[in-house]
Short mmCIF file of C-alpha atoms in Angstrom, two decimals:
data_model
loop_
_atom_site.label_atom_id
_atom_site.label_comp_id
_atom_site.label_asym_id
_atom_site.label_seq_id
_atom_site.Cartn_x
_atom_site.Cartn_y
_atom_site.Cartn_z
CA UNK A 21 13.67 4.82 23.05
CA UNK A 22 16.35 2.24 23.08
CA UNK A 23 15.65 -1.20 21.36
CA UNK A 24 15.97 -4.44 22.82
CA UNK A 25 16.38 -8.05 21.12
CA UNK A 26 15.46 -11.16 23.06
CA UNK A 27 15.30 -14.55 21.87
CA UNK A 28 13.59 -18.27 22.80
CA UNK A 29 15.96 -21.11 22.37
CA UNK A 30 13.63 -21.75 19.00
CA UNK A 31 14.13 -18.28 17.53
CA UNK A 32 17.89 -17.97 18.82
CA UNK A 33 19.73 -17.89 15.22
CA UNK A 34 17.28 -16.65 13.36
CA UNK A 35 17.55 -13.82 16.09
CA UNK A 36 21.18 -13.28 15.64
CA UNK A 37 20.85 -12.37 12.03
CA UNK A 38 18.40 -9.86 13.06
CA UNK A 39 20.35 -8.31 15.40
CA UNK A 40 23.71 -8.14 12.76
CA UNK A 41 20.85 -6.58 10.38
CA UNK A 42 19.86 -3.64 12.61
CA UNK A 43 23.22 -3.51 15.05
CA UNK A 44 21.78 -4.82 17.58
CA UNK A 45 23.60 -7.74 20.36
CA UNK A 46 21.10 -10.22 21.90
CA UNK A 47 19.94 -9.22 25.24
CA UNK A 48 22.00 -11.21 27.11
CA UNK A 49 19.25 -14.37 28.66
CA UNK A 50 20.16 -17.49 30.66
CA UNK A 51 17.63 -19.98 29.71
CA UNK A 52 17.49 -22.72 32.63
CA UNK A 53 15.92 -25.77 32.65
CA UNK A 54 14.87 -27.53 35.57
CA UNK A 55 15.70 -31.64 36.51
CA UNK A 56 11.69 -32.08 36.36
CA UNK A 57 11.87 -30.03 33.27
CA UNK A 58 10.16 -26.81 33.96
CA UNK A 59 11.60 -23.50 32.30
CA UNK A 60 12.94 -20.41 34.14
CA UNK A 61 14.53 -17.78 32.09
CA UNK A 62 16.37 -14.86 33.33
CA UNK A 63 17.30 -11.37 31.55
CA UNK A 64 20.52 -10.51 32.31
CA UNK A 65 20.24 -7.24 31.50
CA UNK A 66 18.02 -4.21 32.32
CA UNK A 67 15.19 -3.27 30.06
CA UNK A 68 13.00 -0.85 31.92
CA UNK A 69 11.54 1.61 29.55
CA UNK A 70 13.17 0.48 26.41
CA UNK A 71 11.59 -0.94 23.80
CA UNK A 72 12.19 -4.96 24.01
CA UNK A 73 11.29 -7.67 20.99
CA UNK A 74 11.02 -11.06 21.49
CA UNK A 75 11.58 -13.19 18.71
CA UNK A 76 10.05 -16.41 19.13
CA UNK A 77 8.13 -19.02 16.59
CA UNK A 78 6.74 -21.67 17.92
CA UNK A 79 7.86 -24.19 15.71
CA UNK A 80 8.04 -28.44 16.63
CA UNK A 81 8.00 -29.17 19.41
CA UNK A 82 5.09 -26.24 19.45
CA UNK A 83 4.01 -27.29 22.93
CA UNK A 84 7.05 -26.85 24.23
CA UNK A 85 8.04 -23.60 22.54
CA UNK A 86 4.82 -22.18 23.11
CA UNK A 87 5.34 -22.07 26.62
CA UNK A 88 9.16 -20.98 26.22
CA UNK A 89 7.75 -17.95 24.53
CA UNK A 90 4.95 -17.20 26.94
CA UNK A 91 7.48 -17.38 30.12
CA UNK A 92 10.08 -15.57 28.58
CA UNK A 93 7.08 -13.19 27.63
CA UNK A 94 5.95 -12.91 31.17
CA UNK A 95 9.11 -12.29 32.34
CA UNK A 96 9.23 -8.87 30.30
CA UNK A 97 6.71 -8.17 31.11
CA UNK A 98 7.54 -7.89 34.63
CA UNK A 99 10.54 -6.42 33.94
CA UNK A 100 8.58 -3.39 32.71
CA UNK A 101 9.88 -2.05 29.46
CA UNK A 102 8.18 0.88 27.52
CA UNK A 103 6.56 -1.45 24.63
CA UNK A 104 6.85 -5.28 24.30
CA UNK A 105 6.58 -6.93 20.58
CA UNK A 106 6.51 -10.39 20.01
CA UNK A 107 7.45 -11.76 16.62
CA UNK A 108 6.60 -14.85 15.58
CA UNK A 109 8.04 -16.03 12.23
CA UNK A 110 6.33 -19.23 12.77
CA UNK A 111 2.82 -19.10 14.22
CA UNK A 112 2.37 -23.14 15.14
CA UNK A 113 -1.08 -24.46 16.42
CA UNK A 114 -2.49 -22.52 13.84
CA UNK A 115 -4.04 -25.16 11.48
CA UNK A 116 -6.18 -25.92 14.28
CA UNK A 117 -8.35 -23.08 13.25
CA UNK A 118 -11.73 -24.89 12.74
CA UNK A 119 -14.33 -27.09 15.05
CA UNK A 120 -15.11 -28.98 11.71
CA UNK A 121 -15.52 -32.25 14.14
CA UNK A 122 -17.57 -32.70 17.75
CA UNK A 123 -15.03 -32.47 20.89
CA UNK A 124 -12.40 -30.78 18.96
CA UNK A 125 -10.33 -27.76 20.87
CA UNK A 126 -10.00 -24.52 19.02
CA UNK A 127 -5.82 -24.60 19.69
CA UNK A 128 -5.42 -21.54 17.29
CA UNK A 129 -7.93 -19.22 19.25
CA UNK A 130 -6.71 -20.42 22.75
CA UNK A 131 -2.83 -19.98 21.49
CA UNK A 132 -3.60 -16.36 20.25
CA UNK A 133 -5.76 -16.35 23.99
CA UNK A 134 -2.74 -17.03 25.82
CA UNK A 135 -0.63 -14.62 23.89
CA UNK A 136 -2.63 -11.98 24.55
CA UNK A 137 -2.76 -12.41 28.73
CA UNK A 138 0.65 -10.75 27.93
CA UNK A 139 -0.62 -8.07 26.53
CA UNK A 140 2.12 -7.16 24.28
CA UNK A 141 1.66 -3.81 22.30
CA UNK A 142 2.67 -5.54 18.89
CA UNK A 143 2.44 -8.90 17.60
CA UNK A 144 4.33 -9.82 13.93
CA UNK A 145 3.06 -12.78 12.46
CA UNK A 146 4.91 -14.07 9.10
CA UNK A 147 3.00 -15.92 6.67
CA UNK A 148 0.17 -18.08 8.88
CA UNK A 149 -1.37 -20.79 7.33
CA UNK A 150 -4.91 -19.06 7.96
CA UNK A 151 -5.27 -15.20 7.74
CA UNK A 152 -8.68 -15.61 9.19
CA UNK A 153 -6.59 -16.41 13.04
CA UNK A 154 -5.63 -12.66 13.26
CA UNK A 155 -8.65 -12.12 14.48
CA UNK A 156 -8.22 -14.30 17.23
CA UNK A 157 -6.15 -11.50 19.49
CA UNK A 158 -7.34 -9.28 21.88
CA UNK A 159 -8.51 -6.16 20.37
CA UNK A 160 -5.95 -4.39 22.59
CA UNK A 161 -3.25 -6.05 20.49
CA UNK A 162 -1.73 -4.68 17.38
CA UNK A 163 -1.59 -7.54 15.15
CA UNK A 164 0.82 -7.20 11.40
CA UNK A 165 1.10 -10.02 9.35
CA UNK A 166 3.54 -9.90 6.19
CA UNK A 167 4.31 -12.62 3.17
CA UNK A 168 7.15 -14.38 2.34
CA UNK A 169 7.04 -13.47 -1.69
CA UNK A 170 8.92 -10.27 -0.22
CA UNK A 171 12.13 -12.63 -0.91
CA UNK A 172 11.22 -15.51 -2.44
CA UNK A 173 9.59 -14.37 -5.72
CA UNK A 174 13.03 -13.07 -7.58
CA UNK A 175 14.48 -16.31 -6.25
CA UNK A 176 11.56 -18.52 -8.05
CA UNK A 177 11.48 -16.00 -10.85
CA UNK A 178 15.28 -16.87 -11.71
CA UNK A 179 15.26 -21.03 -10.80
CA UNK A 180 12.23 -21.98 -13.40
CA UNK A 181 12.71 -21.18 -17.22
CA UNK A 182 9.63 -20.74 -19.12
CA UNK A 183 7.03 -21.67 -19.72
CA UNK A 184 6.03 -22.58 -16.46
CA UNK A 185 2.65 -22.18 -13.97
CA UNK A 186 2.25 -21.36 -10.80
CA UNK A 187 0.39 -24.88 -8.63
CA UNK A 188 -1.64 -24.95 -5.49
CA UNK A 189 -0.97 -28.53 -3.64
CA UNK A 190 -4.44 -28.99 -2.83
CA UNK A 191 -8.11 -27.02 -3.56
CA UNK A 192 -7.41 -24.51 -0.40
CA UNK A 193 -4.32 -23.41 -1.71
CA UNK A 194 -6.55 -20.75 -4.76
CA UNK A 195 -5.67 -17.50 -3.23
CA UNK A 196 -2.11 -18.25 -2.56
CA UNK A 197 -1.61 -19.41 -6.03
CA UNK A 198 -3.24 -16.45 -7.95
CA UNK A 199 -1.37 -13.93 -5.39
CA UNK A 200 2.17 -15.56 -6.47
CA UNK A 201 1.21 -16.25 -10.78
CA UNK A 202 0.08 -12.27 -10.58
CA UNK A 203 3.81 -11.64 -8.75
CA UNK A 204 5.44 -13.90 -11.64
CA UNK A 205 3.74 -12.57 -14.70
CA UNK A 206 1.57 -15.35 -14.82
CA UNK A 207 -2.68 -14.98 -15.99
CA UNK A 208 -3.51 -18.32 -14.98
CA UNK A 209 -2.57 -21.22 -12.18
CA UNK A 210 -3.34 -24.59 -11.64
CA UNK A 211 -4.33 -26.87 -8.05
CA UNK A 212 -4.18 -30.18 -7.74
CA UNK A 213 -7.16 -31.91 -5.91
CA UNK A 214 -6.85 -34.41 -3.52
CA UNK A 215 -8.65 -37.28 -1.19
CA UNK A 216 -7.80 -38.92 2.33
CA UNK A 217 -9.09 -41.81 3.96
CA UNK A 218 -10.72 -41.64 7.08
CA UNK A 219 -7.73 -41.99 8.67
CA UNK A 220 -6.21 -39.13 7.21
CA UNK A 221 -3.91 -41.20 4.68
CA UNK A 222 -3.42 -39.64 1.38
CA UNK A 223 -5.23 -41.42 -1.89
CA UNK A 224 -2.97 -41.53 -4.63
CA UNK A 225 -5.67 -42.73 -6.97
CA UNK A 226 -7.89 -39.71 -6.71
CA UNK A 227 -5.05 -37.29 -6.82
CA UNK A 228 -6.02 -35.10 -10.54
CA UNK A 229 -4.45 -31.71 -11.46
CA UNK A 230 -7.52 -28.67 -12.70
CA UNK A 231 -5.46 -27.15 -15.48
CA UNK A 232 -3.05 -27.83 -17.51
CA UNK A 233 0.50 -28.17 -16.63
CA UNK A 234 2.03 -30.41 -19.72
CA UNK A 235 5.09 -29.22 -21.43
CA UNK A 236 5.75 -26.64 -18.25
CA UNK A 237 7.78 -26.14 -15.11
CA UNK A 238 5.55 -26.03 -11.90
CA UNK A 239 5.70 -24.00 -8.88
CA UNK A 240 4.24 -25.39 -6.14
CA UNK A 241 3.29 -22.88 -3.26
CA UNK A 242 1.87 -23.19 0.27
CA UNK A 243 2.30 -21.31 3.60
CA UNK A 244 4.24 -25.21 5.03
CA UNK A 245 5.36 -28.46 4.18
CA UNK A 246 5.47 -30.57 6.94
CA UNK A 247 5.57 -34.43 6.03
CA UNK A 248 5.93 -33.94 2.44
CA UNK A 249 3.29 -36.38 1.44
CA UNK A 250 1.24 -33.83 -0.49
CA UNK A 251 4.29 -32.49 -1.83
CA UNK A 252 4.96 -35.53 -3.58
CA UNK A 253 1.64 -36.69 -4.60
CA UNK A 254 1.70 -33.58 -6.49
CA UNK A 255 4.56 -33.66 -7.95
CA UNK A 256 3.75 -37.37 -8.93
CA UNK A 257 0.26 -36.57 -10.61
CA UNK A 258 1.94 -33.07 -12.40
CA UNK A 259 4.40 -34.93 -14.21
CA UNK A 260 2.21 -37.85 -15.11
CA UNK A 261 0.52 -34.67 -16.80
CA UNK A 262 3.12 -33.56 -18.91
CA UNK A 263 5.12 -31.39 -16.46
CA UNK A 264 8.79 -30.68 -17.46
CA UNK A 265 10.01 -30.18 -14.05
CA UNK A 266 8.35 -29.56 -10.66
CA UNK A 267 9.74 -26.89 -7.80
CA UNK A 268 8.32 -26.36 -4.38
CA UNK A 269 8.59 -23.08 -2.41
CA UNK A 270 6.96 -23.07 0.99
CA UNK A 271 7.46 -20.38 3.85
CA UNK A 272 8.11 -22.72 6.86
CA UNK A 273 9.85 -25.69 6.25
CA UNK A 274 8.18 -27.94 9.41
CA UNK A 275 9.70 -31.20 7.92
CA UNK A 276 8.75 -33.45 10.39
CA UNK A 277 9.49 -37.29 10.43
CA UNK A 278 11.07 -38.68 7.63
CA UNK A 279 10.30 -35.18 5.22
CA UNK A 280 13.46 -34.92 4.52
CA UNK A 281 14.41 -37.96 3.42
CA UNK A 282 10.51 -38.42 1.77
CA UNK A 283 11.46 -35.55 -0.39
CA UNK A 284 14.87 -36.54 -1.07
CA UNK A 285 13.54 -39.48 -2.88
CA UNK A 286 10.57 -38.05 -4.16
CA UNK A 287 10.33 -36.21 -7.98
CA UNK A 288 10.51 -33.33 -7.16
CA UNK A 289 13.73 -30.57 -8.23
CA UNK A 290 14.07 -28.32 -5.77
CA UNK A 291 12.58 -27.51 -2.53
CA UNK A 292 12.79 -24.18 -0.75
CA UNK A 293 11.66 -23.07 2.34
CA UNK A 294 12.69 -20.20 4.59
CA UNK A 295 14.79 -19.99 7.79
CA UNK A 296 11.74 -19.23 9.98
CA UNK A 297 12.11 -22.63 11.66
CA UNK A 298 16.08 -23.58 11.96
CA UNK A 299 16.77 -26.81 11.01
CA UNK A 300 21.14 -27.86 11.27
CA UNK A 301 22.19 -27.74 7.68
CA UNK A 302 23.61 -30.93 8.07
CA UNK A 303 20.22 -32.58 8.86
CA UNK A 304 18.76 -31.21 5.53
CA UNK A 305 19.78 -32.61 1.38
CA UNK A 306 21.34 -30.40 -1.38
CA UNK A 307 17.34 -30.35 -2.66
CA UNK A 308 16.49 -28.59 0.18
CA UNK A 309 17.13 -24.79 0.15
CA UNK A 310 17.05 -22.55 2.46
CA UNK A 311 16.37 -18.55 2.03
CA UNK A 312 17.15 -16.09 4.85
CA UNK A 313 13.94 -14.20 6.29
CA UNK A 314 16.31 -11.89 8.73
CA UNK A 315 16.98 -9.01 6.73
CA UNK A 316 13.65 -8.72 5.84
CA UNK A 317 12.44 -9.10 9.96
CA UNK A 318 15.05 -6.68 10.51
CA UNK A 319 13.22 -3.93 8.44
CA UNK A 320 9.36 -4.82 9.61
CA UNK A 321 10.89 -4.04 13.37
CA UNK A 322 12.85 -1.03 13.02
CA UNK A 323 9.55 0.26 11.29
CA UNK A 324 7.14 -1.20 14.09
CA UNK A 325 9.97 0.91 16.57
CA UNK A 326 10.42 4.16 14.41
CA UNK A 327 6.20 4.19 13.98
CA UNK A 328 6.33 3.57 10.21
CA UNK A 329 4.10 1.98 7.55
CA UNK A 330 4.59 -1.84 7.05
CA UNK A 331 2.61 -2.18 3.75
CA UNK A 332 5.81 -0.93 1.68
CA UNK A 333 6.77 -4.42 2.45
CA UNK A 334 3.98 -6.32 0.75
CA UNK A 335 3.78 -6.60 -2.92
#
Protein backbone atom coordinates (compact mmCIF):
# COMPACT_ATOMS: atom_id res chain seq x y z
CA UNK A 1 0.00 0.00 0.00
CA UNK A 2 1.43 3.25 -1.09
CA UNK A 3 2.02 6.04 1.60
CA UNK A 4 0.81 9.38 1.53
CA UNK A 5 2.06 12.66 3.48
CA UNK A 6 -0.30 15.58 3.96
CA UNK A 7 0.22 18.55 5.92
CA UNK A 8 -1.89 21.65 7.79
CA UNK A 9 -0.33 25.00 7.29
CA UNK A 10 0.76 24.40 11.24
CA UNK A 11 2.52 21.08 10.65
CA UNK A 12 3.91 22.13 7.07
CA UNK A 13 7.86 22.11 7.95
CA UNK A 14 7.87 19.93 10.44
CA UNK A 15 6.17 17.73 7.63
CA UNK A 16 8.85 18.28 5.14
CA UNK A 17 11.51 16.81 7.30
CA UNK A 18 9.40 13.84 7.59
CA UNK A 19 8.95 13.32 4.25
CA UNK A 20 13.11 13.82 3.42
CA UNK A 21 13.30 11.13 6.42
CA UNK A 22 11.22 8.37 4.79
CA UNK A 23 11.45 9.64 0.83
CA UNK A 24 8.47 10.79 0.73
CA UNK A 25 7.19 14.50 -1.33
CA UNK A 26 4.22 16.27 0.33
CA UNK A 27 1.00 15.45 -1.23
CA UNK A 28 0.66 18.23 -3.20
CA UNK A 29 -2.54 20.57 -1.15
CA UNK A 30 -3.79 24.07 -2.01
CA UNK A 31 -4.87 25.49 1.20
CA UNK A 32 -7.46 28.45 0.40
CA UNK A 33 -8.72 30.84 2.50
CA UNK A 34 -11.79 32.58 2.04
CA UNK A 35 -12.36 36.83 2.21
CA UNK A 36 -14.80 35.99 5.32
CA UNK A 37 -12.11 33.68 6.42
CA UNK A 38 -13.44 30.22 6.17
CA UNK A 39 -10.96 27.31 5.07
CA UNK A 40 -11.27 25.09 1.97
CA UNK A 41 -8.45 22.81 1.23
CA UNK A 42 -8.00 20.80 -1.82
CA UNK A 43 -5.73 17.56 -2.53
CA UNK A 44 -4.23 17.85 -5.59
CA UNK A 45 -3.49 14.57 -5.96
CA UNK A 46 -5.24 11.15 -5.87
CA UNK A 47 -5.19 9.07 -2.76
CA UNK A 48 -7.79 6.39 -3.13
CA UNK A 49 -6.65 3.29 -1.44
CA UNK A 50 -3.30 4.41 -0.30
CA UNK A 51 -2.39 4.88 2.91
CA UNK A 52 -2.54 8.88 3.67
CA UNK A 53 -1.00 10.71 7.07
CA UNK A 54 -1.85 13.89 8.07
CA UNK A 55 0.46 15.67 10.08
CA UNK A 56 -1.11 18.29 11.97
CA UNK A 57 -0.58 19.79 15.77
CA UNK A 58 -2.71 22.05 16.82
CA UNK A 59 -0.53 24.44 18.21
CA UNK A 60 -1.50 28.63 18.90
CA UNK A 61 -3.74 29.69 17.45
CA UNK A 62 -5.34 26.05 18.55
CA UNK A 63 -8.80 27.20 17.52
CA UNK A 64 -7.86 27.91 14.40
CA UNK A 65 -5.64 24.92 13.66
CA UNK A 66 -7.98 22.67 15.16
CA UNK A 67 -10.36 23.23 12.58
CA UNK A 68 -7.56 23.32 9.74
CA UNK A 69 -6.87 19.80 10.80
CA UNK A 70 -10.42 18.57 11.06
CA UNK A 71 -11.31 19.98 7.35
CA UNK A 72 -8.33 18.85 5.85
CA UNK A 73 -9.27 15.56 7.80
CA UNK A 74 -12.69 15.45 6.34
CA UNK A 75 -11.56 16.00 3.15
CA UNK A 76 -9.60 12.54 3.20
CA UNK A 77 -11.75 11.21 4.27
CA UNK A 78 -13.93 11.72 1.41
CA UNK A 79 -11.39 11.16 -0.79
CA UNK A 80 -11.40 7.53 0.38
CA UNK A 81 -7.94 6.20 1.01
CA UNK A 82 -7.25 2.64 2.46
CA UNK A 83 -6.23 3.92 6.17
CA UNK A 84 -6.14 7.58 7.42
CA UNK A 85 -3.57 8.51 10.45
CA UNK A 86 -3.48 11.66 11.99
CA UNK A 87 -0.39 12.76 13.85
CA UNK A 88 -0.39 15.25 16.12
CA UNK A 89 3.01 16.33 17.54
CA UNK A 90 1.23 18.88 19.48
CA UNK A 91 -2.08 17.89 21.06
CA UNK A 92 -3.43 21.68 22.14
CA UNK A 93 -6.70 22.04 24.25
CA UNK A 94 -5.42 19.41 26.21
CA UNK A 95 -4.79 21.08 29.65
CA UNK A 96 -8.37 21.54 29.70
CA UNK A 97 -8.67 18.05 30.95
CA UNK A 98 -10.56 18.63 34.28
CA UNK A 99 -14.17 20.23 35.44
CA UNK A 100 -12.24 21.29 38.68
CA UNK A 101 -14.67 24.58 38.54
CA UNK A 102 -18.79 24.89 37.94
CA UNK A 103 -19.61 25.91 34.10
CA UNK A 104 -16.32 24.85 32.85
CA UNK A 105 -16.24 22.93 29.21
CA UNK A 106 -14.30 19.71 29.05
CA UNK A 107 -12.21 21.17 25.67
CA UNK A 108 -9.83 18.08 25.86
CA UNK A 109 -12.72 15.40 25.69
CA UNK A 110 -14.77 17.40 23.05
CA UNK A 111 -11.32 18.01 20.91
CA UNK A 112 -10.53 14.19 21.03
CA UNK A 113 -14.77 14.05 20.27
CA UNK A 114 -14.36 15.88 17.20
CA UNK A 115 -11.33 13.99 16.10
CA UNK A 116 -12.86 10.99 16.25
CA UNK A 117 -16.22 11.94 13.91
CA UNK A 118 -13.32 11.33 11.41
CA UNK A 119 -12.79 8.20 12.31
CA UNK A 120 -9.25 7.88 11.43
CA UNK A 121 -7.71 4.30 11.89
CA UNK A 122 -4.59 5.76 13.83
CA UNK A 123 -4.03 8.66 15.90
CA UNK A 124 -0.09 9.58 17.11
CA UNK A 125 0.00 11.77 19.90
CA UNK A 126 3.64 13.08 21.07
CA UNK A 127 4.16 13.88 24.55
CA UNK A 128 0.48 15.35 25.92
CA UNK A 129 0.48 17.21 28.86
CA UNK A 130 -2.08 14.58 30.44
CA UNK A 131 -1.79 10.80 29.56
CA UNK A 132 -5.09 10.34 31.24
CA UNK A 133 -6.83 12.28 27.63
CA UNK A 134 -6.06 9.09 25.58
CA UNK A 135 -8.85 7.82 26.82
CA UNK A 136 -10.90 10.40 25.52
CA UNK A 137 -11.11 8.72 21.73
CA UNK A 138 -13.51 6.61 20.37
CA UNK A 139 -12.80 3.10 21.13
CA UNK A 140 -12.76 2.54 17.34
CA UNK A 141 -9.58 4.64 17.25
CA UNK A 142 -6.10 3.37 17.63
CA UNK A 143 -4.54 5.79 19.85
CA UNK A 144 -0.10 5.68 20.32
CA UNK A 145 1.42 8.13 22.31
CA UNK A 146 5.41 8.31 22.48
CA UNK A 147 7.98 10.68 24.68
CA UNK A 148 10.25 13.09 23.74
CA UNK A 149 13.38 11.63 26.00
CA UNK A 150 13.70 9.41 22.70
CA UNK A 151 16.04 12.52 21.61
CA UNK A 152 16.40 14.73 24.15
CA UNK A 153 18.01 12.69 26.96
CA UNK A 154 21.73 12.25 25.22
CA UNK A 155 21.33 15.94 24.43
CA UNK A 156 20.69 16.86 28.35
CA UNK A 157 23.03 14.07 29.31
CA UNK A 158 26.00 15.94 27.41
CA UNK A 159 24.92 19.97 28.22
CA UNK A 160 24.95 19.56 32.31
CA UNK A 161 28.28 18.41 34.06
CA UNK A 162 27.85 16.78 37.29
CA UNK A 163 26.61 16.77 39.82
CA UNK A 164 23.38 17.77 38.83
CA UNK A 165 19.37 16.71 39.57
CA UNK A 166 16.73 16.27 37.64
CA UNK A 167 13.58 19.31 38.79
CA UNK A 168 9.87 19.20 38.32
CA UNK A 169 8.54 23.04 37.88
CA UNK A 170 5.69 22.51 40.02
CA UNK A 171 4.14 19.42 42.45
CA UNK A 172 2.35 17.73 39.17
CA UNK A 173 5.40 17.46 37.41
CA UNK A 174 6.59 13.85 40.01
CA UNK A 175 6.25 11.28 37.37
CA UNK A 176 7.90 13.17 34.65
CA UNK A 177 10.80 13.92 36.82
CA UNK A 178 11.52 10.36 38.20
CA UNK A 179 10.93 8.94 34.46
CA UNK A 180 13.84 11.40 33.13
CA UNK A 181 16.52 11.14 36.70
CA UNK A 182 16.01 7.08 36.08
CA UNK A 183 16.98 7.90 32.06
CA UNK A 184 20.04 10.12 33.43
CA UNK A 185 21.46 7.90 36.09
CA UNK A 186 19.96 9.83 38.63
CA UNK A 187 18.23 8.01 42.27
CA UNK A 188 16.63 11.04 43.34
CA UNK A 189 14.80 14.45 41.89
CA UNK A 190 13.60 17.47 43.22
CA UNK A 191 10.00 19.81 42.46
CA UNK A 192 9.56 23.01 43.25
CA UNK A 193 6.12 23.99 44.82
CA UNK A 194 4.25 26.78 43.95
CA UNK A 195 1.05 29.25 44.74
CA UNK A 196 -1.28 31.55 42.50
CA UNK A 197 -3.61 34.11 43.36
CA UNK A 198 -7.03 33.88 42.55
CA UNK A 199 -6.42 35.37 39.54
CA UNK A 200 -4.08 32.94 38.42
CA UNK A 201 -0.86 35.24 39.01
CA UNK A 202 2.13 33.45 40.19
CA UNK A 203 3.37 34.09 44.08
CA UNK A 204 6.91 34.50 44.19
CA UNK A 205 6.92 34.47 47.95
CA UNK A 206 5.59 30.98 48.40
CA UNK A 207 7.67 29.56 45.63
CA UNK A 208 10.13 26.67 47.91
CA UNK A 209 12.13 23.84 46.24
CA UNK A 210 11.43 19.86 48.20
CA UNK A 211 15.02 18.66 47.94
CA UNK A 212 18.03 19.76 47.69
CA UNK A 213 19.55 21.31 44.72
CA UNK A 214 22.70 23.44 46.27
CA UNK A 215 26.05 23.02 44.74
CA UNK A 216 24.22 21.25 41.46
CA UNK A 217 23.12 21.86 37.91
CA UNK A 218 19.25 21.52 37.49
CA UNK A 219 17.18 20.09 34.85
CA UNK A 220 14.02 21.33 34.66
CA UNK A 221 11.42 19.09 32.74
CA UNK A 222 7.76 19.45 31.68
CA UNK A 223 5.62 18.29 28.71
CA UNK A 224 5.39 22.76 27.72
CA UNK A 225 6.46 26.04 28.51
CA UNK A 226 4.21 28.45 27.42
CA UNK A 227 4.63 31.98 29.17
CA UNK A 228 7.68 31.13 30.97
CA UNK A 229 6.58 32.46 34.28
CA UNK A 230 7.02 29.16 36.10
CA UNK A 231 10.09 28.65 34.30
CA UNK A 232 11.59 31.46 35.90
CA UNK A 233 10.20 31.39 39.28
CA UNK A 234 11.98 28.20 39.39
CA UNK A 235 14.89 28.96 38.27
CA UNK A 236 14.82 32.06 40.67
CA UNK A 237 14.00 29.98 43.94
CA UNK A 238 16.74 26.95 42.69
CA UNK A 239 19.53 29.21 42.66
CA UNK A 240 18.59 31.15 45.74
CA UNK A 241 19.12 27.40 46.95
CA UNK A 242 22.48 26.86 46.03
CA UNK A 243 22.03 25.78 42.37
CA UNK A 244 25.17 26.10 40.13
CA UNK A 245 23.34 26.49 36.98
CA UNK A 246 19.73 25.88 35.88
CA UNK A 247 18.62 24.21 32.25
CA UNK A 248 15.13 23.76 30.97
CA UNK A 249 14.07 21.04 28.50
CA UNK A 250 10.41 21.01 27.56
CA UNK A 251 8.75 19.04 24.55
CA UNK A 252 6.62 21.87 23.01
CA UNK A 253 7.92 25.11 23.11
CA UNK A 254 4.23 27.17 23.09
CA UNK A 255 6.05 30.49 23.99
CA UNK A 256 3.34 32.67 23.89
CA UNK A 257 3.43 36.51 24.60
CA UNK A 258 6.47 37.91 25.65
CA UNK A 259 8.16 34.04 26.54
CA UNK A 260 10.71 34.67 24.63
CA UNK A 261 11.88 37.66 25.62
CA UNK A 262 10.67 36.66 29.58
CA UNK A 263 13.19 33.94 29.29
CA UNK A 264 15.77 35.82 27.60
CA UNK A 265 16.09 37.92 30.63
CA UNK A 266 15.34 35.48 33.07
CA UNK A 267 18.31 33.13 35.00
CA UNK A 268 18.04 30.59 33.42
CA UNK A 269 21.13 28.84 30.87
CA UNK A 270 19.63 27.18 28.37
CA UNK A 271 16.26 26.42 27.16
CA UNK A 272 15.31 23.61 24.82
CA UNK A 273 12.31 22.66 23.36
CA UNK A 274 11.47 20.60 20.30
CA UNK A 275 10.32 21.51 16.75
CA UNK A 276 6.78 20.16 17.34
CA UNK A 277 5.42 23.71 17.15
CA UNK A 278 7.59 25.87 14.44
CA UNK A 279 8.47 28.99 15.59
CA UNK A 280 10.91 31.35 12.65
CA UNK A 281 14.37 31.05 14.07
CA UNK A 282 14.67 34.55 13.86
CA UNK A 283 11.79 35.17 16.35
CA UNK A 284 13.58 32.95 18.99
CA UNK A 285 17.30 33.99 21.28
CA UNK A 286 20.61 32.01 21.14
CA UNK A 287 19.09 30.54 24.77
CA UNK A 288 16.52 29.03 23.05
CA UNK A 289 17.28 25.65 21.37
CA UNK A 290 15.64 23.85 19.26
CA UNK A 291 15.90 19.81 18.71
CA UNK A 292 14.43 18.14 15.60
CA UNK A 293 11.46 15.58 16.38
CA UNK A 294 11.26 14.49 12.43
CA UNK A 295 13.49 11.70 12.24
CA UNK A 296 12.11 10.27 15.07
CA UNK A 297 8.13 10.84 13.52
CA UNK A 298 9.55 9.45 10.52
CA UNK A 299 10.25 6.01 12.21
CA UNK A 300 6.85 5.82 14.54
CA UNK A 301 4.97 6.10 10.87
CA UNK A 302 6.73 3.82 8.69
CA UNK A 303 6.12 1.34 11.69
CA UNK A 304 2.31 2.37 12.17
CA UNK A 305 2.35 1.61 7.92
CA UNK A 306 4.59 -1.62 7.86
CA UNK A 307 2.28 -3.01 11.15
CA UNK A 308 5.23 -2.92 13.58
CA UNK A 309 5.74 -2.49 17.34
CA UNK A 310 6.10 1.18 18.55
CA UNK A 311 7.38 0.42 22.12
CA UNK A 312 11.11 -0.06 20.68
CA UNK A 313 10.81 3.63 20.67
CA UNK A 314 10.20 4.31 24.34
CA UNK A 315 12.89 3.99 26.84
Amino acid sequence: MDLKLLATDAGNHLALGVGRRIGKPLTAVHHKRCSDGEYVPQIMENIRDTHTVLVCPTCPPSDHNLMDALILGDAIVRAAPARFTMVFPYWGYNRQDRKDKPRVPLTAKLASDMVSMLCPNNVLLFDVHSEATLGYFAREVKVDHLYSSAVSVEHLRALVQPPFVVAGADKSAGPRSAYYARLLGQDRYVLFDKSRDREGKLLSANSRVIGDVAGCDVILVDDLVDTGGTVNLATNTALQAGARNVYLFATHGVLSGSATAALESGRIRKVIVTDSIYHDPATLTPKIEVLSIAGFLAEAIMRIHEGRSLSELIP
